[in-house]
Coordinates of C-alpha atoms in Angstrom, one line a residue:
Chain A
X604 CA -21.2 21.5 -13.6
X605 CA -19.3 21.7 -11.0
X606 CA -17.9 25.2 -9.7
X607 CA -16.1 26.5 -6.4
X608 CA -13.0 28.2 -4.8
X609 CA -9.9 26.7 -4.9
X610 CA -7.7 25.4 -2.0
X611 CA -4.3 24.5 -3.2
X612 CA -1.9 21.9 -2.0
X613 CA 1.4 20.4 -3.4
X614 CA 2.7 17.1 -4.9
X615 CA 2.1 13.6 -3.6
X616 CA -0.5 14.7 -0.8
X617 CA -0.6 11.2 1.0
X618 CA -3.5 9.3 2.5
X619 CA -1.5 10.1 5.9
X620 CA -1.9 13.7 5.5
X621 CA -5.5 13.4 4.1
X622 CA -6.6 11.3 7.2
X623 CA -3.8 10.4 9.5
X624 CA -3.6 6.6 10.2
X625 CA -4.1 6.8 14.2
X626 CA -7.9 7.4 13.0
X627 CA -8.2 4.4 11.0
X628 CA -10.3 2.7 13.5
X629 CA -13.2 5.3 13.0
X630 CA -15.7 5.1 10.0
X631 CA -18.4 7.3 11.5
X632 CA -19.1 9.6 9.3
X633 CA -19.3 12.6 11.8
X634 CA -15.7 11.4 13.3
X635 CA -14.1 10.8 9.9
X636 CA -14.8 14.3 8.4
X637 CA -13.5 16.1 11.9
X638 CA -9.9 15.0 10.5
X639 CA -9.8 15.6 6.8
X640 CA -6.6 17.1 5.6
X641 CA -5.5 17.1 9.2
X642 CA -2.1 15.7 8.6
X643 CA -1.3 18.5 6.2
X644 CA -3.7 21.6 7.2
X645 CA -5.4 21.1 10.6
X646 CA -7.1 24.4 9.8
X647 CA -8.8 22.9 6.3
X648 CA -12.2 21.7 8.2
X649 CA -12.6 25.0 9.6
X650 CA -11.8 27.0 6.2
X651 CA -13.4 25.2 3.6
X652 CA -17.0 25.7 2.6
X653 CA -19.3 23.1 0.9
X654 CA -18.5 23.4 -2.6
X655 CA -15.0 24.4 -2.4
X656 CA -12.7 22.8 -5.0
X657 CA -9.1 21.2 -4.1
X658 CA -6.3 21.7 -6.4
X659 CA -3.0 19.8 -6.1
X660 CA 0.1 18.3 -7.9
X661 CA 1.0 14.6 -8.9
X662 CA -0.2 11.5 -7.4
X663 CA -2.9 12.9 -4.8
X664 CA -3.9 10.4 -2.5
X665 CA -0.6 8.4 -2.5
X666 CA 0.1 6.1 0.3
X667 CA -2.5 3.6 1.9
X668 CA -5.9 2.2 0.3
X669 CA -7.8 3.7 3.2
X670 CA -11.3 4.7 1.7
X671 CA -11.7 7.3 4.7
X672 CA -9.4 9.5 2.6
X673 CA -11.6 9.9 0.0
X674 CA -14.8 9.6 2.2
X675 CA -13.4 12.6 4.5
X676 CA -13.3 14.7 1.2
X677 CA -16.8 13.8 0.0
X678 CA -18.3 14.5 3.9
X679 CA -16.7 18.1 3.9
X680 CA -18.7 18.3 0.8
X681 CA -15.7 19.4 -1.6
X682 CA -17.1 19.8 -5.0
X683 CA -13.8 18.2 -6.8
X684 CA -10.5 17.1 -6.7
X685 CA -8.3 18.7 -9.6
X686 CA -4.8 17.3 -9.6
X687 CA -1.9 16.8 -11.9
X688 CA -2.5 13.1 -11.4
X689 CA -4.0 10.8 -8.8
X690 CA -2.9 7.5 -6.9
X691 CA -5.0 4.9 -8.6
X692 CA -6.7 3.5 -5.2
X693 CA -7.5 7.0 -4.3
X694 CA -9.0 7.7 -7.4
X695 CA -11.2 4.4 -7.2
X696 CA -12.2 5.4 -4.0
X697 CA -13.3 8.7 -4.9
X698 CA -15.2 7.3 -7.8
X699 CA -17.1 5.0 -5.7
X700 CA -17.7 7.9 -3.3
X701 CA -19.2 10.0 -5.6
X702 CA -16.4 12.7 -5.4
X703 CA -15.8 13.9 -8.6
X704 CA -11.9 13.7 -9.5
X705 CA -10.2 15.0 -12.8
X706 CA -6.5 14.8 -13.5
X707 CA -4.5 17.2 -16.1
X708 CA -0.6 17.4 -16.3
X709 CA 0.7 20.6 -15.4
X710 CA -2.9 22.2 -13.8
X711 CA -1.2 22.8 -10.5
X712 CA 0.9 25.2 -12.1
X713 CA -2.0 27.2 -13.8
X714 CA -4.8 27.7 -11.1
X715 CA -4.1 29.6 -7.7
X716 CA -5.2 29.4 -4.4
X717 CA -8.7 31.4 -4.2
X718 CA -9.3 31.0 -7.8
X719 CA -13.1 30.5 -8.8
X720 CA -13.0 27.5 -11.1
X721 CA -15.7 25.4 -13.0
X722 CA -15.2 21.7 -14.0
X723 CA -17.2 19.9 -16.7
X724 CA -16.5 16.1 -15.8
X725 CA -18.2 15.1 -19.1
X726 CA -16.5 17.0 -21.4
X727 CA -13.1 17.4 -19.3
X728 CA -13.3 21.1 -19.6
X729 CA -11.8 23.2 -16.6
X730 CA -12.2 26.9 -16.8
X731 CA -10.6 29.4 -14.3
X732 CA -12.9 32.2 -14.2
X733 CA -10.5 34.3 -11.9
X734 CA -7.5 34.5 -14.7
X735 CA -10.0 33.8 -17.4
X736 CA -8.1 30.7 -19.0
X737 CA -9.5 27.1 -19.7
X738 CA -8.2 23.8 -20.5
X739 CA -9.3 20.4 -21.5
X740 CA -8.6 17.3 -19.3
X741 CA -9.4 13.4 -20.9
X742 CA -13.4 13.5 -20.8
X743 CA -14.5 10.9 -18.0
X744 CA -15.7 7.3 -19.5
X745 CA -19.1 6.7 -19.3
X746 CA -18.8 3.8 -16.9
X747 CA -17.1 6.3 -14.4
X748 CA -19.7 9.1 -15.0
X749 CA -22.7 6.7 -14.6
X750 CA -21.2 5.8 -11.0
X751 CA -20.6 9.3 -10.3
X752 CA -24.2 10.4 -11.2
X753 CA -26.1 7.4 -9.5
X754 CA -24.5 8.7 -6.5
X755 CA -21.6 6.1 -6.2
X756 CA -20.8 2.3 -6.5
X757 CA -23.2 1.4 -3.8
X758 CA -26.2 2.8 -5.7
X759 CA -24.7 1.4 -8.9
X760 CA -24.3 -2.1 -7.9
X761 CA -27.1 -2.2 -5.5
X762 CA -29.4 -4.6 -7.4
X763 CA -26.9 -6.3 -9.4
X764 CA -26.1 -8.6 -6.4
X765 CA -27.3 -12.1 -6.8
X766 CA -28.2 -13.9 -4.0
Chain B
X645 CA 1.4 -9.0 -30.3
X646 CA 1.2 -11.1 -27.1
X647 CA 0.2 -10.3 -23.6
X648 CA 2.2 -9.6 -20.4
X649 CA 1.1 -11.3 -16.9
X650 CA -1.3 -9.0 -15.9
X651 CA -2.9 -9.0 -19.4
X652 CA -3.4 -12.5 -19.4
X653 CA -4.6 -12.6 -15.9
X654 CA -7.6 -10.0 -16.5
X655 CA -8.5 -11.3 -19.9
X656 CA -8.9 -14.8 -18.2
X657 CA -10.7 -13.6 -15.6
X658 CA -12.9 -11.5 -17.9
X659 CA -13.9 -14.1 -20.0
X660 CA -12.1 -12.6 -23.1
X661 CA -9.0 -13.8 -25.6
X662 CA -7.0 -10.5 -24.9
X663 CA -7.2 -7.1 -23.3
X664 CA -5.6 -3.7 -24.3
X665 CA -4.3 -1.3 -22.2
X666 CA -6.9 1.2 -21.2
X667 CA -9.9 -1.0 -21.6
X668 CA -12.0 -1.5 -18.6
X669 CA -13.1 -5.1 -18.1
X670 CA -15.2 -6.5 -15.4
X671 CA -13.2 -9.5 -13.9
X672 CA -13.9 -12.0 -11.4
X673 CA -12.0 -12.1 -8.4
X674 CA -10.7 -15.4 -6.9
X675 CA -9.6 -13.8 -3.1
X676 CA -10.7 -11.2 -0.8
X677 CA -8.3 -10.4 2.4
X678 CA -9.6 -8.5 5.3
X679 CA -8.1 -7.3 8.3
X680 CA -9.3 -5.4 11.2
X681 CA -9.8 -2.3 9.8
X682 CA -11.2 -3.5 6.5
X683 CA -13.6 -5.9 7.9
X684 CA -15.3 -3.0 10.2
X685 CA -15.0 -0.9 7.1
X686 CA -16.8 -2.8 4.6
X687 CA -19.9 -3.3 7.1
X688 CA -21.8 -0.2 5.9
X689 CA -21.2 -0.9 1.9
X690 CA -21.9 -4.6 2.3
X691 CA -25.3 -3.9 4.1
X692 CA -26.0 -0.9 1.8
X693 CA -25.6 -3.1 -1.3
X694 CA -28.0 -5.4 0.3
X695 CA -25.5 -8.4 0.1
X696 CA -26.5 -11.2 2.5
X697 CA -23.7 -13.9 2.0
X698 CA -20.2 -14.0 0.0
X699 CA -20.5 -14.9 -3.4
X700 CA -19.5 -18.6 -4.1
X701 CA -16.4 -17.8 -6.2
X702 CA -15.1 -15.9 -3.5
X703 CA -12.3 -17.4 -0.9
X704 CA -12.3 -14.7 1.4
X705 CA -9.2 -14.7 3.8
X706 CA -9.6 -12.2 7.3
X707 CA -6.4 -11.6 9.3
X708 CA -6.8 -9.1 12.0
X709 CA -3.2 -7.2 12.3
X710 CA -3.4 -3.9 12.6
X711 CA -4.4 -3.0 16.2
X712 CA -4.0 -6.3 17.9
X713 CA -3.9 -7.1 20.7
X714 CA -6.3 -4.1 20.9
X715 CA -4.5 -1.2 22.4
X716 CA -8.1 0.9 22.9
X717 CA -11.5 0.0 23.5
X718 CA -12.2 1.0 20.0
X719 CA -10.2 -1.4 18.6
X720 CA -11.2 -4.0 20.7
X721 CA -15.1 -3.5 19.1
X722 CA -13.5 -3.4 15.6
X723 CA -12.0 -7.1 16.5
X724 CA -15.3 -7.9 17.7
X725 CA -16.8 -7.1 14.2
X726 CA -14.0 -8.5 12.6
X727 CA -14.7 -11.9 14.4
X728 CA -18.5 -12.0 14.1
X729 CA -18.6 -11.0 10.6
X730 CA -16.1 -14.2 9.9
X731 CA -18.6 -16.3 12.0
X732 CA -21.9 -15.2 10.3
X733 CA -20.4 -15.6 6.9
X734 CA -19.2 -18.8 7.8
X735 CA -15.6 -17.5 6.4
X736 CA -13.4 -20.5 6.7
X737 CA -9.8 -18.7 7.0
X738 CA -10.3 -16.5 9.5
X739 CA -7.0 -16.1 11.9
X740 CA -7.8 -15.4 15.5
X741 CA -5.3 -13.3 17.2
X742 CA -1.9 -15.6 18.3
X743 CA -2.6 -17.7 15.2
X744 CA -1.8 -15.3 12.3
X745 CA 0.2 -12.2 11.9
X746 CA 0.6 -9.4 9.5
X747 CA -1.9 -9.9 6.8
X748 CA 0.3 -10.1 3.6
X749 CA 2.9 -12.6 5.2
X750 CA 0.3 -15.0 6.5
X751 CA -1.5 -15.0 3.1
X752 CA 1.8 -16.0 1.3
X753 CA 3.0 -18.2 4.2
X754 CA -0.3 -20.1 4.5
X755 CA -0.7 -20.8 1.0
X756 CA -3.7 -18.4 0.2
X757 CA -2.0 -16.6 -2.9
X758 CA -1.5 -18.8 -6.0
X759 CA -0.1 -17.8 -9.4
X760 CA -2.3 -16.4 -11.8
X761 CA -5.0 -15.2 -9.4
X762 CA -6.8 -12.0 -8.5
X763 CA -6.5 -11.2 -5.1
X764 CA -7.9 -7.9 -3.8
X765 CA -7.8 -6.4 -0.2
X766 CA -8.4 -3.0 1.4
X767 CA -5.1 -2.5 2.0
X768 CA -2.2 -0.9 -0.5
X769 CA 0.2 -3.6 0.2
X770 CA -1.8 -6.3 -1.6
X771 CA 0.9 -6.0 -4.3
X772 CA 2.9 -8.2 -2.2
X773 CA 1.0 -11.4 -3.5
X774 CA 3.0 -10.3 -6.8
X775 CA 5.8 -12.1 -5.5
X776 CA 4.0 -15.6 -6.2
X777 CA 2.7 -14.3 -9.9
X778 CA -0.8 -13.2 -8.9
X779 CA -2.4 -10.0 -9.5
X780 CA -2.7 -8.5 -5.9
X781 CA -3.9 -4.9 -5.6
X782 CA -5.4 -2.9 -2.9
X783 CA -8.5 -0.9 -2.9
X784 CA -11.0 0.6 -0.6
X785 CA -13.8 -0.7 1.2
X786 CA -16.3 -0.2 -0.9
X787 CA -14.7 -2.0 -3.7
X788 CA -14.0 -4.9 -1.5
X789 CA -17.6 -5.3 -0.3
X790 CA -18.6 -5.2 -4.0
X791 CA -15.9 -7.9 -4.8
X792 CA -17.1 -9.8 -1.9
X793 CA -20.9 -9.6 -2.7
X794 CA -20.5 -9.6 -6.6
X795 CA -17.7 -11.9 -6.9
X796 CA -16.3 -9.7 -9.4
X797 CA -14.9 -5.8 -9.7
X798 CA -14.3 -3.5 -12.7
X799 CA -10.7 -2.7 -13.9
X800 CA -8.6 -0.6 -16.0
X801 CA -6.4 -2.8 -18.0
X802 CA -2.8 -1.1 -16.6
X803 CA -0.1 -0.5 -19.0
X804 CA 2.9 -2.9 -18.2
X805 CA 6.4 -1.9 -17.4
X806 CA 9.0 -4.5 -17.4
X807 CA 12.1 -3.8 -14.9
X808 CA 15.2 -6.1 -15.7
X809 CA 17.8 -5.6 -13.1
X810 CA 21.3 -7.1 -13.9
X811 CA 24.4 -7.8 -11.9
X812 CA 24.6 -9.1 -8.4
X813 CA 23.8 -7.3 -5.1
X814 CA 27.0 -6.5 -3.0
X815 CA 27.4 -7.7 0.9
X816 CA 24.5 -6.2 3.0
X817 CA 22.7 -4.9 -0.2
X818 CA 19.2 -6.4 0.0
X819 CA 15.7 -6.1 -2.0
X820 CA 15.0 -3.4 0.3
X821 CA 17.8 -1.3 -0.9
X822 CA 17.0 -2.3 -4.9
X823 CA 13.3 -1.1 -3.9
X824 CA 14.3 2.2 -2.5
X825 CA 16.8 2.5 -5.3
X826 CA 14.2 2.2 -7.7
X827 CA 11.5 4.4 -5.8
X828 CA 14.4 7.0 -6.0
X829 CA 14.8 6.6 -9.7
X830 CA 11.3 6.9 -10.5
X831 CA 9.9 8.7 -7.7
X832 CA 6.3 8.6 -6.0
X833 CA 4.2 8.9 -9.4
X834 CA 5.9 8.0 -12.5
X835 CA 4.6 4.4 -12.4
X836 CA 1.1 5.3 -11.1
X837 CA -1.6 3.0 -13.0
X838 CA 1.4 0.9 -14.2
X839 CA 1.7 -2.8 -13.4
X840 CA 5.2 -3.8 -13.2
X841 CA 7.1 -7.2 -14.1
X842 CA 10.3 -7.6 -12.4
X843 CA 12.8 -9.7 -14.0
X844 CA 16.6 -10.3 -14.6
X845 CA 19.5 -12.1 -12.7
X846 CA 19.3 -10.0 -9.5
X847 CA 15.5 -11.4 -9.2
X848 CA 16.5 -14.8 -10.0
X849 CA 19.2 -14.7 -7.2
X850 CA 16.3 -13.6 -4.9
X851 CA 14.4 -15.5 -2.2
X852 CA 10.6 -15.4 -2.4
X853 CA 10.7 -13.5 0.9
X854 CA 13.1 -10.9 -0.9
X855 CA 10.8 -10.7 -3.6
X856 CA 7.7 -10.1 -1.3
X857 CA 9.7 -7.4 0.2
X858 CA 10.0 -5.8 -3.5
X859 CA 6.5 -6.5 -4.5
X860 CA 5.4 -4.9 -1.1
X861 CA 7.6 -1.7 -1.5
X862 CA 6.6 -1.1 -5.0
X863 CA 3.4 0.3 -4.0
X864 CA 4.9 3.1 -2.8
X865 CA 5.9 4.0 -6.6
X866 CA 1.9 4.3 -7.1
X867 CA 2.0 0.8 -9.0
X868 CA -1.3 -1.5 -9.5
X869 CA 0.8 -4.6 -9.1
X870 CA 4.0 -5.9 -9.2
X871 CA 4.5 -9.2 -10.6
X872 CA 7.3 -11.9 -10.6
X873 CA 7.1 -14.9 -12.7
X874 CA 6.8 -18.2 -10.5
X875 CA 10.1 -20.1 -10.7
X876 CA 10.9 -23.5 -9.3
X877 CA 11.6 -22.0 -5.8
X878 CA 8.1 -20.4 -5.8
X879 CA 6.4 -23.4 -7.2
X880 CA 8.0 -25.7 -4.7
X881 CA 7.3 -23.4 -1.8
X882 CA 3.3 -23.0 -2.8
X883 CA 3.0 -27.0 -3.6
X884 CA 4.0 -27.3 0.4
X885 CA 1.1 -25.4 1.3
X886 CA -1.6 -25.5 -1.1
X887 CA -3.7 -28.6 -2.3
X888 CA -3.6 -27.5 -5.9
X889 CA -1.2 -25.2 -7.2
X890 CA -2.4 -23.9 -11.0
X891 CA 0.6 -23.5 -13.7
X892 CA 2.2 -20.1 -13.5
X893 CA 0.6 -17.3 -15.9
X894 CA 3.6 -16.0 -17.7
X895 CA 4.2 -13.2 -20.3
X896 CA 4.4 -14.1 -23.8
X897 CA 7.6 -13.5 -25.3
X898 CA 6.3 -11.0 -27.8
X899 CA 4.4 -9.1 -24.9
X900 CA 4.0 -5.2 -25.8
X901 CA 5.5 -3.3 -22.8
X902 CA 5.0 0.6 -22.4
X903 CA 8.6 0.3 -21.5
X904 CA 11.4 -1.8 -20.7
X905 CA 13.9 -0.2 -17.9
X906 CA 17.0 -2.0 -17.1
X907 CA 19.5 -1.3 -14.5
X908 CA 22.8 -3.0 -13.4
X909 CA 22.9 -3.1 -9.5
X910 CA 26.5 -4.4 -8.7
X911 CA 27.6 -1.1 -7.5
X912 CA 24.3 -0.3 -5.6
X913 CA 25.1 0.7 -1.9
X914 CA 22.6 0.6 0.8
X915 CA 19.9 3.1 0.6
X916 CA 18.3 5.1 3.2
X917 CA 15.1 7.2 2.6
X918 CA 15.1 10.3 4.2
X919 CA 12.2 12.4 5.5
X920 CA 9.2 12.4 4.5
X921 CA 9.2 10.4 1.0
X922 CA 9.9 7.0 0.7
X923 CA 11.1 8.1 -2.7
X924 CA 13.8 10.2 -0.8
X925 CA 16.5 7.9 -1.1
X926 CA 20.3 8.6 -0.6
X927 CA 23.0 6.3 -0.5
X928 CA 23.5 5.3 3.5
X929 CA 26.8 7.6 3.6
X930 CA 25.2 10.6 3.0
X931 CA 23.1 10.3 6.2
X932 CA 25.4 8.0 8.2
X933 CA 26.3 9.6 11.4
X934 CA 22.5 11.2 12.4
X935 CA 21.6 10.1 15.9
X936 CA 18.9 8.0 16.4
X937 CA 16.3 7.3 19.4
X938 CA 14.3 4.5 18.0
X939 CA 15.2 1.4 15.4
X940 CA 12.2 -0.5 14.0
X941 CA 12.8 -4.3 12.4
X942 CA 9.2 -5.3 11.3
X943 CA 6.5 -4.7 9.3
X944 CA 4.9 -6.5 5.9
X945 CA 8.1 -5.1 4.2
X946 CA 10.9 -6.4 6.3
X947 CA 9.7 -8.4 9.4
X948 CA 10.5 -12.1 7.7
X949 CA 12.7 -14.8 8.8
X950 CA 15.6 -13.9 6.4
X951 CA 15.5 -10.5 8.1
X952 CA 15.6 -11.8 11.5
X953 CA 18.3 -13.9 10.9
X954 CA 20.6 -11.3 9.4
X955 CA 19.8 -9.2 12.6
X956 CA 20.6 -12.0 14.8
X957 CA 23.8 -12.6 12.9
X958 CA 24.6 -8.8 13.4
X959 CA 23.7 -8.8 17.1
X960 CA 25.2 -11.8 18.2
X961 CA 27.5 -11.2 21.1
X962 CA 26.8 -7.2 20.3
X963 CA 24.5 -4.7 22.2
X964 CA 22.0 -2.1 21.3
X965 CA 23.5 1.8 21.9
X966 CA 22.5 3.0 25.0
X967 CA 20.3 5.9 23.8
X968 CA 18.4 3.7 21.6
X969 CA 15.4 1.4 21.5
X970 CA 15.6 -1.5 19.3
X971 CA 12.2 -2.8 18.6
X972 CA 11.7 -6.1 16.5
X973 CA 8.3 -7.3 15.0
X974 CA 8.1 -10.6 13.6
X975 CA 6.0 -10.7 10.8
X976 CA 3.8 -13.7 11.7
X977 CA 3.4 -16.2 14.5
X978 CA 4.9 -18.8 12.3
X979 CA 7.9 -16.8 12.1
X980 CA 7.9 -16.1 15.8
X981 CA 7.9 -19.7 16.4
X982 CA 10.8 -20.3 14.1
X983 CA 12.7 -17.4 15.4
X984 CA 12.6 -18.9 18.7
X985 CA 13.6 -22.1 18.0
X986 CA 16.6 -20.9 16.0
X987 CA 17.5 -18.6 19.1
X988 CA 17.0 -15.3 17.4
X989 CA 14.6 -13.8 19.8
X990 CA 17.3 -14.9 22.7
X991 CA 19.8 -12.6 20.7
X992 CA 18.0 -9.7 20.3
X993 CA 16.9 -9.8 24.3
X994 CA 20.2 -10.7 25.1
X995 CA 21.8 -7.6 23.0
X996 CA 18.6 -5.2 24.8
X997 CA 16.0 -5.2 22.0
X998 CA 12.4 -5.1 22.8
X999 CA 10.5 -7.9 21.3
X1000 CA 6.6 -7.3 20.1
X1001 CA 4.0 -9.7 19.1
X1002 CA 3.5 -9.7 15.1
X1003 CA 1.4 -6.5 14.1
X1004 CA 1.2 -3.3 12.0
X1005 CA 1.8 -1.4 15.1
X1006 CA 4.6 0.5 15.1
X1007 CA 4.7 1.0 11.2
X1008 CA 1.2 2.7 11.2
X1009 CA 1.7 4.6 14.1
X1010 CA -1.0 2.9 16.1
X1011 CA 0.9 1.2 19.0
X1012 CA 3.8 -0.6 20.4
X1013 CA 6.4 1.8 19.3
X1014 CA 5.5 5.4 18.2
X1015 CA 8.1 8.3 18.3
X1016 CA 8.1 11.4 20.2
X1017 CA 8.6 15.1 19.0
X1018 CA 12.1 15.7 17.9
X1019 CA 12.9 11.8 17.8
X1020 CA 14.5 10.2 14.8
X1021 CA 13.5 6.6 13.9
X1022 CA 15.5 4.2 11.4
X1023 CA 12.8 1.8 10.2
X1024 CA 12.5 -1.2 8.3
X1025 CA 8.8 0.0 7.0
X1026 CA 7.4 1.4 4.0
X1027 CA 6.5 4.7 4.8
X1028 CA 8.2 7.5 6.4
X1029 CA 5.4 10.1 5.7
X1030 CA 5.4 13.0 8.1
X1031 CA 3.6 11.6 11.3
X1032 CA 3.3 8.1 10.2
X1033 CA 4.7 6.7 13.2
X1034 CA 3.8 9.1 15.9
X1035 CA 4.7 12.8 16.3
X1036 CA 4.3 15.0 13.1
X1037 CA 7.6 16.5 14.7
X1038 CA 9.4 13.2 14.5
X1039 CA 11.9 12.0 11.6
X1040 CA 11.9 8.7 10.3
X1041 CA 14.6 7.2 7.4
X1042 CA 13.5 4.1 6.1
X1043 CA 16.1 1.4 5.3
X1044 CA 16.9 -2.6 5.1
X1045 CA 17.2 -4.5 8.2
X1046 CA 21.1 -4.5 7.9
X1047 CA 21.0 -0.9 8.1
X1048 CA 18.4 -0.8 10.9
X1049 CA 20.5 -3.3 13.1
X1050 CA 23.9 -1.5 12.5
X1051 CA 22.2 1.8 13.3
X1052 CA 20.8 0.7 16.3
X1053 CA 24.1 -0.6 17.6
X1054 CA 25.9 2.7 16.6
X1055 CA 23.1 5.0 18.3
X1056 CA 23.4 6.7 14.6
X1057 CA 22.8 6.0 11.2
X1058 CA 25.4 3.7 10.0
X1059 CA 26.6 1.8 7.1
X1060 CA 26.1 -1.9 7.8
X1061 CA 29.3 -3.0 5.5
X1062 CA 31.6 -1.2 8.4
X1063 CA 29.6 -2.6 11.5
X1064 CA 32.3 -5.5 12.1
X1065 CA 35.2 -3.7 11.1
X1066 CA 34.8 -4.3 7.4
X1067 CA 35.3 -2.0 4.5
X1068 CA 32.5 -0.3 2.8
X1069 CA 33.0 -2.0 -0.4

């Protein structure tokens, strides 16, 4: 189970908002994490605490394929991202970096900033303890749970590479 | 039921007779394209995978384009990492600075994209390869490293949506306008995860370059891939560039589409996407008159020869407005050379435009054309997110090359159909 306090964002949060293109030259973790959400909310890195959860509207992570967007959120130790829907490349990058992501249409209208929520990736259950409501998203496929549980795609594929 | 283009391509590469939307398959990959952001990016995952070389079935193509020539020391270091990786791995298709250009354009023009292939790249606009009937899709550096090392990758089989475009485009209405119109209709999220097949008389009448523009721009609708069935034009283009061109993989006549969406585009006006979303399209008339400081003609969306030819035709004997800088960035060295041979570059320079080397520079807000706070840029590129081309307090309007050039001459957003005294329709 993942539980934490919510930071809320809107629709179509794009990768330039999550990780501005001017920092694309950086892959060093300590530099990447400094710019998390900088294009949308420069205060985010100062105010977000490990385990906090991001909740947003449709198409979270749209725009470029840059993996630093998912990396930055993971490096900021955000527990999960919950959204009405995800951009597909961001979704892959998140899974590959062991950042739990779960989609449920309309969820962003239900959960408010500051709410304490809990997520079960396996069953798809999302519980908002602040307002005492719960919802069911599509359970995460086993293949994706395996990648998340192993700590990401590198760990999953390591050893499966032929030489 | 039959299969769509993408279903057939995925089934073929997964060793299966058929696949269903929603199914997760492990499919072989044909080509991995890397640039000067992606190559440094894959170093850590490639190493952590324990990989020592590129899988035998992978054709790796490396094309530095984002920060070229290096505007900063950090970019220079990344270019060095890119070059050294190509050498170490024995990559045959490495395009040194001055030999390539913007990666997606180089991929197609140099014959690295063939019908029915699966091509992945750590760059979202890899959807461009759909113009040649390939499944091109962007993903992150971890996925790219896995594809390179393992030669295969997992894919969720997408639902396919068929878009039928009827009618005939009017004067100064182009592929970019069609793409911006579709984005306005669908928004940035309605088609996420979907594969799109583009068909109809409007597509039949388009050049391959125009289809590349549409396949590139379709990514902004959130699609996984955007495919065009290769026709005689495409096959003839490819046969001039590749030793062996496979027969196209086409959809079955009874393929199961999630939706078939039909539009008639005969009355389409030039479309301009207002800040800060590519889906915020408006007929050019609604935004005409907005003062601009920068006009940008370039990018993997619209820096091709047909774009430069049209721009030169419009600028011939005219000048860029006093208060405007027009930046022209040809999409590849081959296009740049051809544009010089045809006298197009001379026309731009005589008109007071600024011509740069091929690069993603201005489009990604990297170098060679950033905007200041309060400035307005009309751009032929693909994204107008806040801060994309420089200051967060700048404004970016996306449009076709014709609108960009008409606006550059007028000093304000302008309808290209009237720039020479013509009527709007």
